[in-house]
Amino acid sequence: MQILSLFLAGMKKKVYLRTLKAMKIRTEIGQISRNEWNTLLAMSSVASWFQSAEAYSFFASLPHIMRPFVVAVERDKYGLKGVVVGYIPCERNTFRQYFMRRAIIIGGPLLADDIQDDELRTLLLELQKLLAERAIYIETRNFNDYSRWKKVFAECGFAYQPHYDIHIDCTDKETMWQRIHESKKRAIRKYEKEGWTAVEATSAGDVKAFYKQLSQLYRKKIRRPLFDEEFFLQGWQRKVAKLLIIRDKEGCLQGGIFCPIGCDTLYEWYIVGSIMPTFAALQYATKEHIACFDLMGAGEPNKPYGVRDFKLQFGGELKEYGRFVHITNPCLYSLGKTVITLLTQ
């Protein structure tokens, strides 16, 4: 019996090593086939614009703002099975940068629906290896359902943290309008009656005016780091995102929303103002036949969150897709949480 067990264990190891040999890891953008990447984006049920080659190129165009990374896994004869695109934000303050070295993967990894556990395991372990000295922790902010792969993530040291997202179905204009809360409808009618309109940004001046309002919001109320103005100018100039702005009847800026579009989804990445920018994005999605408006984050379950309550009044569906977090340096992670809390008080 013992001999049989040893034989089976040996066979299993040989199969694993043979499987591992058949896989190829890519950590450079030039090593990944764009055709295969685009095909995976089109076919995957967990695809998002943030995991596209276009998103990586945008991140890479901003070396003073973020440091992008990419990891992909291929299997012989079967092609690309998974891609992870993310970035490490750059901080102006050296002290703050040291304690805030976090790798952010917006949207969650791009995975083939038929990816095997060993392929995903290899992808996640290579991701950790790549970022071991570069980030204190790795965080995926999921926009789709990864529940079928939770076990593999856990095996690779990624803890699941519940977190909400909100998706709004934009496939039918009339249904979309009916789902909006009556108080928001009244406000929309009021603003429209007063001459407020939504338009696409047409100049760098529009982007700068939007950024000025957004930076004031982040400095005075949200009190979190915000990317430099260059981030928004590059995003608009490279056409990786739509900037919809709201003007009153005098032509004064009254808010706006910065929205990448991809995978049949419009994403609320940055917004200033309240009702009208959100409604402008909904109208744009229905007009352009974009199926989903992803509001990108609605807080943690069982914790009051006014932003979530506000977003839900636009008729969206609450999704609990959560986040996966891997801590690469537990000591610095614990110390960093304390330091950042003190810095933001």
mmCIF file of C-alpha atoms in Angstrom:
data_model
loop_
_atom_site.group_PDB
_atom_site.id
_atom_site.type_symbol
_atom_site.label_atom_id
_atom_site.label_comp_id
_atom_site.label_asym_id
_atom_site.label_seq_id
_atom_site.Cartn_x
_atom_site.Cartn_y
_atom_site.Cartn_z
ATOM 1 C CA MET A 1 0.000 0.000 0.000
ATOM 2 C CA GLN A 2 2.832 2.358 0.890
ATOM 3 C CA ILE A 3 4.586 1.549 -2.396
ATOM 4 C CA LEU A 4 1.373 2.332 -4.307
ATOM 5 C CA SER A 5 1.000 5.656 -2.479
ATOM 6 C CA LEU A 6 4.577 6.613 -3.293
ATOM 7 C CA PHE A 7 4.055 5.620 -6.926
ATOM 8 C CA LEU A 8 0.879 7.727 -7.226
ATOM 9 C CA ALA A 9 2.568 10.675 -5.522
ATOM 10 C CA GLY A 10 5.449 10.412 -7.978
ATOM 11 C CA MET A 11 3.101 10.273 -10.939
ATOM 12 C CA LYS A 12 1.187 13.292 -9.640
ATOM 13 C CA LYS A 13 4.414 15.253 -9.305
ATOM 14 C CA LYS A 14 5.462 14.333 -12.853
ATOM 15 C CA VAL A 15 2.084 15.449 -14.214
ATOM 16 C CA TYR A 16 2.371 18.745 -12.310
ATOM 17 C CA LEU A 17 5.895 19.397 -13.591
ATOM 18 C CA ARG A 18 4.831 18.526 -17.143
ATOM 19 C CA THR A 19 1.847 20.878 -16.822
ATOM 20 C CA LEU A 20 4.041 23.631 -15.407
ATOM 21 C CA LYS A 21 6.466 23.223 -18.297
ATOM 22 C CA ALA A 22 3.604 23.673 -20.759
ATOM 23 C CA MET A 23 2.775 27.066 -19.233
ATOM 24 C CA LYS A 24 4.549 30.305 -20.069
ATOM 25 C CA ILE A 25 4.621 33.392 -17.862
ATOM 26 C CA ARG A 26 4.745 36.849 -19.423
ATOM 27 C CA THR A 27 5.743 39.925 -17.414
ATOM 28 C CA GLU A 28 6.448 42.305 -20.291
ATOM 29 C CA ILE A 29 3.761 43.958 -22.406
ATOM 30 C CA GLY A 30 5.620 43.146 -25.629
ATOM 31 C CA GLN A 31 5.546 39.416 -24.849
ATOM 32 C CA ILE A 32 1.741 39.200 -24.907
ATOM 33 C CA SER A 33 -0.151 38.689 -28.164
ATOM 34 C CA ARG A 34 -2.592 41.578 -28.629
ATOM 35 C CA ASN A 35 -4.896 39.399 -30.696
ATOM 36 C CA GLU A 36 -5.096 36.764 -27.951
ATOM 37 C CA TRP A 37 -5.513 39.485 -25.330
ATOM 38 C CA ASN A 38 -8.414 41.072 -27.200
ATOM 39 C CA THR A 39 -10.006 37.669 -27.750
ATOM 40 C CA LEU A 40 -9.792 36.930 -24.025
ATOM 41 C CA LEU A 41 -11.388 40.313 -23.263
ATOM 42 C CA ALA A 42 -14.240 39.521 -25.638
ATOM 43 C CA MET A 43 -14.842 36.013 -24.258
ATOM 44 C CA SER A 44 -14.234 36.281 -20.503
ATOM 45 C CA SER A 45 -17.190 36.675 -18.128
ATOM 46 C CA VAL A 46 -14.964 38.694 -15.763
ATOM 47 C CA ALA A 47 -13.579 41.131 -18.342
ATOM 48 C CA SER A 48 -13.234 44.852 -17.660
ATOM 49 C CA TRP A 49 -11.631 47.759 -19.488
ATOM 50 C CA PHE A 50 -9.075 48.078 -16.690
ATOM 51 C CA GLN A 51 -7.534 44.733 -17.693
ATOM 52 C CA SER A 52 -7.039 45.699 -21.329
ATOM 53 C CA ALA A 53 -3.844 46.511 -23.215
ATOM 54 C CA GLU A 54 -5.289 49.998 -23.691
ATOM 55 C CA ALA A 55 -5.507 50.470 -19.921
ATOM 56 C CA TYR A 56 -1.919 49.287 -19.452
ATOM 57 C CA SER A 57 -0.690 51.694 -22.132
ATOM 58 C CA PHE A 58 -2.526 54.537 -20.425
ATOM 59 C CA PHE A 59 -0.984 53.686 -17.050
ATOM 60 C CA ALA A 60 2.450 53.460 -18.675
ATOM 61 C CA SER A 61 2.044 56.966 -20.162
ATOM 62 C CA LEU A 62 2.049 58.395 -16.630
ATOM 63 C CA PRO A 63 5.423 57.341 -15.127
ATOM 64 C CA HIS A 64 5.402 60.149 -12.554
ATOM 65 C CA ILE A 65 1.933 59.182 -11.331
ATOM 66 C CA MET A 66 1.908 55.371 -11.374
ATOM 67 C CA ARG A 67 4.105 52.380 -12.081
ATOM 68 C CA PRO A 68 2.175 49.764 -14.076
ATOM 69 C CA PHE A 69 2.760 46.027 -14.126
ATOM 70 C CA VAL A 70 1.402 43.112 -16.123
ATOM 71 C CA VAL A 71 1.520 39.342 -15.626
ATOM 72 C CA ALA A 72 0.031 36.802 -18.023
ATOM 73 C CA VAL A 73 -0.109 33.021 -18.228
ATOM 74 C CA GLU A 74 -0.273 30.999 -21.443
ATOM 75 C CA ARG A 75 -0.554 27.278 -22.028
ATOM 76 C CA ASP A 76 0.901 25.542 -25.074
ATOM 77 C CA LYS A 77 -1.712 25.042 -27.800
ATOM 78 C CA TYR A 78 -4.405 26.782 -25.720
ATOM 79 C CA GLY A 79 -3.079 30.337 -25.741
ATOM 80 C CA LEU A 80 -3.649 33.091 -23.210
ATOM 81 C CA LYS A 81 -5.525 31.975 -20.086
ATOM 82 C CA GLY A 82 -5.149 34.916 -17.721
ATOM 83 C CA VAL A 83 -3.843 38.488 -17.518
ATOM 84 C CA VAL A 84 -3.368 40.811 -14.557
ATOM 85 C CA VAL A 85 -2.912 44.543 -15.163
ATOM 86 C CA GLY A 86 -2.345 46.927 -12.275
ATOM 87 C CA TYR A 87 -0.296 49.810 -10.970
ATOM 88 C CA ILE A 88 1.519 51.101 -7.919
ATOM 89 C CA PRO A 89 0.645 54.775 -7.284
ATOM 90 C CA CYS A 90 3.520 57.228 -6.896
ATOM 91 C CA GLU A 91 3.461 59.614 -3.949
ATOM 92 C CA ARG A 92 5.209 62.981 -3.881
ATOM 93 C CA ASN A 93 6.103 62.503 -0.215
ATOM 94 C CA THR A 94 8.921 59.929 0.127
ATOM 95 C CA PHE A 95 7.825 58.959 3.639
ATOM 96 C CA ARG A 96 4.241 58.450 2.512
ATOM 97 C CA GLN A 97 5.385 56.538 -0.586
ATOM 98 C CA TYR A 98 7.318 54.061 1.554
ATOM 99 C CA PHE A 99 4.287 53.208 3.670
ATOM 100 C CA MET A 100 1.728 53.283 0.827
ATOM 101 C CA ARG A 101 3.352 50.924 -1.663
ATOM 102 C CA ARG A 102 0.190 49.171 -2.709
ATOM 103 C CA ALA A 103 -0.446 47.303 -5.950
ATOM 104 C CA ILE A 104 -3.960 47.998 -7.202
ATOM 105 C CA ILE A 105 -5.690 45.721 -9.694
ATOM 106 C CA ILE A 106 -8.892 47.496 -10.710
ATOM 107 C CA GLY A 107 -11.664 45.243 -11.960
ATOM 108 C CA GLY A 108 -9.962 42.020 -10.870
ATOM 109 C CA PRO A 109 -7.820 39.691 -13.027
ATOM 110 C CA LEU A 110 -8.851 38.930 -16.587
ATOM 111 C CA LEU A 111 -9.406 35.156 -16.668
ATOM 112 C CA ALA A 112 -10.576 32.680 -19.270
ATOM 113 C CA ASP A 113 -13.805 31.028 -18.151
ATOM 114 C CA ASP A 114 -12.124 27.644 -18.551
ATOM 115 C CA ILE A 115 -8.866 28.562 -16.801
ATOM 116 C CA GLN A 116 -7.548 25.600 -14.822
ATOM 117 C CA ASP A 117 -6.668 25.835 -11.135
ATOM 118 C CA ASP A 118 -2.986 25.239 -11.850
ATOM 119 C CA GLU A 119 -2.978 28.039 -14.427
ATOM 120 C CA LEU A 120 -4.598 30.508 -12.033
ATOM 121 C CA ARG A 121 -2.314 29.373 -9.211
ATOM 122 C CA THR A 122 0.734 29.966 -11.400
ATOM 123 C CA LEU A 123 -0.564 33.408 -12.400
ATOM 124 C CA LEU A 124 -1.149 34.480 -8.783
ATOM 125 C CA LEU A 125 2.167 33.140 -7.494
ATOM 126 C CA GLU A 126 4.077 34.865 -10.289
ATOM 127 C CA LEU A 127 2.211 38.078 -9.473
ATOM 128 C CA GLN A 128 3.374 37.816 -5.871
ATOM 129 C CA LYS A 129 6.920 37.101 -6.991
ATOM 130 C CA LEU A 130 6.936 40.127 -9.294
ATOM 131 C CA LEU A 131 5.638 42.487 -6.595
ATOM 132 C CA ALA A 132 7.345 41.020 -3.513
ATOM 133 C CA GLU A 133 9.839 43.881 -3.198
ATOM 134 C CA ARG A 134 7.742 46.557 -4.864
ATOM 135 C CA ALA A 135 4.498 46.599 -2.861
ATOM 136 C CA ILE A 136 3.498 46.075 0.762
ATOM 137 C CA TYR A 137 0.204 44.575 -0.310
ATOM 138 C CA ILE A 138 -1.740 43.612 -3.449
ATOM 139 C CA GLU A 139 -5.444 44.394 -3.780
ATOM 140 C CA THR A 140 -7.888 43.375 -6.502
ATOM 141 C CA ARG A 141 -11.050 45.485 -6.725
ATOM 142 C CA ASN A 142 -13.482 43.110 -8.372
ATOM 143 C CA PHE A 143 -16.213 44.255 -10.750
ATOM 144 C CA ASN A 144 -17.424 40.742 -11.588
ATOM 145 C CA ASP A 145 -18.142 37.432 -9.881
ATOM 146 C CA TYR A 146 -14.965 35.528 -8.920
ATOM 147 C CA SER A 147 -16.651 33.160 -6.454
ATOM 148 C CA ARG A 148 -15.768 30.042 -8.480
ATOM 149 C CA TRP A 149 -12.059 30.793 -7.943
ATOM 150 C CA LYS A 150 -12.121 31.805 -4.255
ATOM 151 C CA LYS A 151 -10.483 28.563 -3.161
ATOM 152 C CA VAL A 152 -7.473 29.049 -5.439
ATOM 153 C CA PHE A 153 -7.067 32.670 -4.351
ATOM 154 C CA ALA A 154 -7.136 31.535 -0.709
ATOM 155 C CA GLU A 155 -4.565 28.809 -1.388
ATOM 156 C CA CYS A 156 -2.277 31.486 -2.828
ATOM 157 C CA GLY A 157 -2.599 33.719 0.224
ATOM 158 C CA PHE A 158 -5.263 36.132 -1.034
ATOM 159 C CA ALA A 159 -7.834 36.891 1.680
ATOM 160 C CA TYR A 160 -11.346 37.720 0.524
ATOM 161 C CA GLN A 161 -12.832 40.979 1.827
ATOM 162 C CA PRO A 162 -16.560 41.653 1.204
ATOM 163 C CA HIS A 163 -17.176 44.872 -0.690
ATOM 164 C CA TYR A 164 -20.087 46.210 -2.711
ATOM 165 C CA ASP A 165 -20.341 47.402 -6.278
ATOM 166 C CA ILE A 166 -23.413 48.737 -8.088
ATOM 167 C CA HIS A 167 -24.361 47.929 -11.684
ATOM 168 C CA ILE A 168 -27.098 49.753 -13.583
ATOM 169 C CA ASP A 169 -28.724 48.089 -16.598
ATOM 170 C CA CYS A 170 -28.790 50.660 -19.418
ATOM 171 C CA THR A 171 -30.199 48.509 -22.204
ATOM 172 C CA ASP A 172 -33.594 50.249 -22.187
ATOM 173 C CA LYS A 173 -33.994 54.014 -21.741
ATOM 174 C CA GLU A 174 -37.579 53.920 -20.454
ATOM 175 C CA THR A 175 -36.875 51.175 -17.920
ATOM 176 C CA MET A 176 -33.746 52.972 -16.767
ATOM 177 C CA TRP A 177 -35.767 56.156 -16.107
ATOM 178 C CA GLN A 178 -38.508 54.283 -14.275
ATOM 179 C CA ARG A 179 -36.026 52.755 -11.836
ATOM 180 C CA ILE A 180 -34.697 56.146 -10.691
ATOM 181 C CA HIS A 181 -36.051 57.282 -7.313
ATOM 182 C CA GLU A 182 -38.779 59.941 -7.502
ATOM 183 C CA SER A 183 -36.749 62.458 -5.494
ATOM 184 C CA LYS A 184 -33.927 62.207 -8.036
ATOM 185 C CA LYS A 185 -36.350 62.548 -10.943
ATOM 186 C CA ARG A 186 -37.713 65.767 -9.427
ATOM 187 C CA ALA A 187 -34.189 67.131 -9.020
ATOM 188 C CA ILE A 188 -33.267 66.213 -12.608
ATOM 189 C CA ARG A 189 -36.382 67.956 -13.957
ATOM 190 C CA LYS A 190 -35.597 71.020 -11.829
ATOM 191 C CA TYR A 191 -32.004 71.295 -13.102
ATOM 192 C CA GLU A 192 -33.088 70.769 -16.706
ATOM 193 C CA LYS A 193 -35.776 73.437 -16.321
ATOM 194 C CA GLU A 194 -33.109 75.818 -15.018
ATOM 195 C CA GLY A 195 -31.063 75.257 -18.152
ATOM 196 C CA TRP A 196 -28.428 72.797 -16.936
ATOM 197 C CA THR A 197 -27.004 70.650 -19.744
ATOM 198 C CA ALA A 198 -24.521 67.810 -20.123
ATOM 199 C CA VAL A 199 -21.873 67.937 -22.845
ATOM 200 C CA GLU A 200 -18.629 66.171 -23.665
ATOM 201 C CA ALA A 201 -15.431 68.039 -22.807
ATOM 202 C CA THR A 202 -14.000 69.636 -25.941
ATOM 203 C CA SER A 203 -10.833 71.319 -24.698
ATOM 204 C CA ALA A 204 -7.996 71.021 -22.202
ATOM 205 C CA GLY A 205 -9.601 73.986 -20.439
ATOM 206 C CA ASP A 206 -12.698 71.873 -19.749
ATOM 207 C CA VAL A 207 -10.512 69.144 -18.253
ATOM 208 C CA LYS A 208 -8.627 71.614 -16.070
ATOM 209 C CA ALA A 209 -11.845 73.197 -14.798
ATOM 210 C CA PHE A 210 -13.213 69.736 -13.966
ATOM 211 C CA TYR A 211 -9.983 68.838 -12.175
ATOM 212 C CA LYS A 212 -10.071 72.041 -10.125
ATOM 213 C CA GLN A 213 -13.515 71.152 -8.756
ATOM 214 C CA LEU A 214 -12.556 67.512 -8.244
ATOM 215 C CA SER A 215 -9.357 68.343 -6.354
ATOM 216 C CA GLN A 216 -11.290 70.687 -4.045
ATOM 217 C CA LEU A 217 -13.735 67.868 -3.317
ATOM 218 C CA TYR A 218 -10.919 65.432 -2.496
ATOM 219 C CA ARG A 219 -9.023 67.947 -0.379
ATOM 220 C CA LYS A 220 -11.956 69.238 1.660
ATOM 221 C CA LYS A 221 -14.356 66.297 1.908
ATOM 222 C CA ILE A 222 -13.036 62.954 0.698
ATOM 223 C CA ARG A 223 -9.541 63.567 2.076
ATOM 224 C CA ARG A 224 -7.844 60.913 -0.003
ATOM 225 C CA PRO A 225 -4.980 61.168 -2.518
ATOM 226 C CA LEU A 226 -5.969 62.234 -6.020
ATOM 227 C CA PHE A 227 -3.959 61.786 -9.205
ATOM 228 C CA ASP A 228 -2.335 64.876 -10.713
ATOM 229 C CA GLU A 229 -4.064 66.922 -13.398
ATOM 230 C CA GLU A 230 -1.894 65.196 -16.025
ATOM 231 C CA PHE A 231 -3.771 61.932 -15.383
ATOM 232 C CA PHE A 232 -7.065 63.454 -16.515
ATOM 233 C CA LEU A 233 -5.555 65.394 -19.404
ATOM 234 C CA GLN A 234 -3.851 62.260 -20.733
ATOM 235 C CA GLY A 235 -7.013 60.207 -20.273
ATOM 236 C CA TRP A 236 -9.042 62.722 -22.248
ATOM 237 C CA GLN A 237 -6.405 63.352 -24.941
ATOM 238 C CA ARG A 238 -5.770 59.634 -25.498
ATOM 239 C CA LYS A 239 -9.555 59.038 -25.579
ATOM 240 C CA VAL A 240 -9.385 56.288 -22.986
ATOM 241 C CA ALA A 241 -12.204 57.979 -21.084
ATOM 242 C CA LYS A 242 -15.166 60.240 -21.738
ATOM 243 C CA LEU A 243 -15.357 63.405 -19.703
ATOM 244 C CA LEU A 244 -18.974 64.513 -19.450
ATOM 245 C CA ILE A 245 -19.381 67.944 -17.885
ATOM 246 C CA ILE A 246 -22.424 69.810 -16.584
ATOM 247 C CA ARG A 247 -22.965 73.484 -17.328
ATOM 248 C CA ASP A 248 -25.667 75.784 -16.011
ATOM 249 C CA LYS A 249 -27.495 78.272 -18.239
ATOM 250 C CA GLU A 250 -24.678 80.827 -17.730
ATOM 251 C CA GLY A 251 -22.151 78.282 -18.951
ATOM 252 C CA CYS A 252 -20.527 77.749 -15.552
ATOM 253 C CA LEU A 253 -19.197 74.286 -14.749
ATOM 254 C CA GLN A 254 -21.376 72.468 -12.215
ATOM 255 C CA GLY A 255 -19.629 69.100 -12.091
ATOM 256 C CA GLY A 256 -18.602 66.249 -14.324
ATOM 257 C CA ILE A 257 -17.789 62.573 -14.591
ATOM 258 C CA PHE A 258 -14.678 60.823 -15.959
ATOM 259 C CA CYS A 259 -15.707 57.495 -17.546
ATOM 260 C CA PRO A 260 -13.648 54.842 -19.330
ATOM 261 C CA ILE A 261 -15.682 52.615 -21.655
ATOM 262 C CA GLY A 262 -15.011 49.000 -22.532
ATOM 263 C CA CYS A 263 -16.437 45.466 -22.366
ATOM 264 C CA ASP A 264 -19.909 46.933 -23.003
ATOM 265 C CA THR A 265 -19.626 48.913 -19.757
ATOM 266 C CA LEU A 266 -19.236 52.551 -18.787
ATOM 267 C CA TYR A 267 -17.313 53.069 -15.521
ATOM 268 C CA GLU A 268 -17.722 55.886 -13.005
ATOM 269 C CA TRP A 269 -14.031 56.366 -12.214
ATOM 270 C CA TYR A 270 -14.137 59.972 -10.961
ATOM 271 C CA ILE A 271 -17.091 62.260 -10.366
ATOM 272 C CA VAL A 272 -17.740 65.693 -8.906
ATOM 273 C CA GLY A 273 -21.210 67.087 -8.496
ATOM 274 C CA SER A 274 -24.075 64.817 -7.619
ATOM 275 C CA ILE A 275 -27.266 64.108 -9.512
ATOM 276 C CA MET A 276 -26.671 65.545 -12.965
ATOM 277 C CA PRO A 277 -23.241 63.981 -13.696
ATOM 278 C CA THR A 278 -24.596 60.551 -12.789
ATOM 279 C CA PHE A 279 -27.693 61.082 -14.920
ATOM 280 C CA ALA A 280 -25.538 62.354 -17.806
ATOM 281 C CA ALA A 281 -23.568 59.101 -17.733
ATOM 282 C CA LEU A 282 -26.788 57.060 -17.707
ATOM 283 C CA GLN A 283 -28.105 58.983 -20.700
ATOM 284 C CA TYR A 284 -24.838 58.558 -22.567
ATOM 285 C CA ALA A 285 -24.826 54.797 -21.935
ATOM 286 C CA THR A 286 -28.370 54.321 -23.205
ATOM 287 C CA LYS A 287 -27.765 56.575 -26.221
ATOM 288 C CA GLU A 288 -24.595 54.688 -27.213
ATOM 289 C CA HIS A 289 -26.143 51.260 -26.514
ATOM 290 C CA ILE A 290 -23.733 50.469 -23.665
ATOM 291 C CA ALA A 291 -25.308 47.703 -21.601
ATOM 292 C CA CYS A 292 -24.014 48.503 -18.106
ATOM 293 C CA PHE A 293 -23.062 51.504 -15.990
ATOM 294 C CA ASP A 294 -20.638 50.349 -13.264
ATOM 295 C CA LEU A 295 -20.554 52.774 -10.330
ATOM 296 C CA MET A 296 -17.243 51.318 -9.104
ATOM 297 C CA GLY A 297 -17.537 50.742 -5.405
ATOM 298 C CA ALA A 298 -20.203 51.113 -2.752
ATOM 299 C CA GLY A 299 -18.505 50.372 0.548
ATOM 300 C CA GLU A 300 -18.451 47.398 2.880
ATOM 301 C CA PRO A 301 -21.494 45.362 3.949
ATOM 302 C CA ASN A 302 -22.994 46.109 7.370
ATOM 303 C CA LYS A 303 -21.415 49.564 7.469
ATOM 304 C CA PRO A 304 -23.442 52.744 6.835
ATOM 305 C CA TYR A 305 -22.304 54.478 3.673
ATOM 306 C CA GLY A 306 -24.124 57.510 2.345
ATOM 307 C CA VAL A 307 -22.543 57.246 -1.103
ATOM 308 C CA ARG A 308 -24.031 53.757 -1.505
ATOM 309 C CA ASP A 309 -27.483 55.009 -0.530
ATOM 310 C CA PHE A 310 -27.181 57.834 -3.059
ATOM 311 C CA LYS A 311 -26.038 55.564 -5.888
ATOM 312 C CA LEU A 312 -28.796 53.034 -5.279
ATOM 313 C CA GLN A 313 -31.398 55.750 -5.878
ATOM 314 C CA PHE A 314 -30.465 55.623 -9.565
ATOM 315 C CA GLY A 315 -31.925 52.128 -9.867
ATOM 316 C CA GLY A 316 -28.787 50.016 -9.743
ATOM 317 C CA GLU A 317 -28.358 46.492 -8.462
ATOM 318 C CA LEU A 318 -26.107 45.874 -5.465
ATOM 319 C CA LYS A 319 -23.329 43.367 -6.199
ATOM 320 C CA GLU A 320 -21.082 41.829 -3.563
ATOM 321 C CA TYR A 321 -18.029 40.912 -5.633
ATOM 322 C CA GLY A 322 -15.538 41.879 -2.926
ATOM 323 C CA ARG A 323 -11.796 42.237 -3.036
ATOM 324 C CA PHE A 324 -8.824 39.895 -2.743
ATOM 325 C CA VAL A 325 -5.907 41.125 -0.645
ATOM 326 C CA HIS A 326 -2.447 39.609 -0.335
ATOM 327 C CA ILE A 327 -0.051 41.147 2.173
ATOM 328 C CA THR A 328 3.531 40.824 0.982
ATOM 329 C CA ASN A 329 5.070 42.466 4.080
ATOM 330 C CA PRO A 330 2.902 42.002 7.222
ATOM 331 C CA CYS A 331 5.110 44.125 9.479
ATOM 332 C CA LEU A 332 5.188 47.137 7.169
ATOM 333 C CA TYR A 333 1.489 46.668 6.424
ATOM 334 C CA SER A 334 0.541 46.936 10.123
ATOM 335 C CA LEU A 335 2.901 49.837 10.721
ATOM 336 C CA GLY A 336 1.741 51.574 7.546
ATOM 337 C CA LYS A 337 -1.920 51.475 8.596
ATOM 338 C CA THR A 338 -1.007 53.325 11.789
ATOM 339 C CA VAL A 339 1.163 55.869 9.988
ATOM 340 C CA ILE A 340 -1.431 56.622 7.298
ATOM 341 C CA THR A 341 -4.168 57.016 9.938
ATOM 342 C CA LEU A 342 -2.021 59.627 11.687
ATOM 343 C CA LEU A 343 -1.225 61.415 8.416
ATOM 344 C CA THR A 344 -4.877 61.738 7.416
ATOM 345 C CA GLN A 345 -6.154 63.046 10.769
#
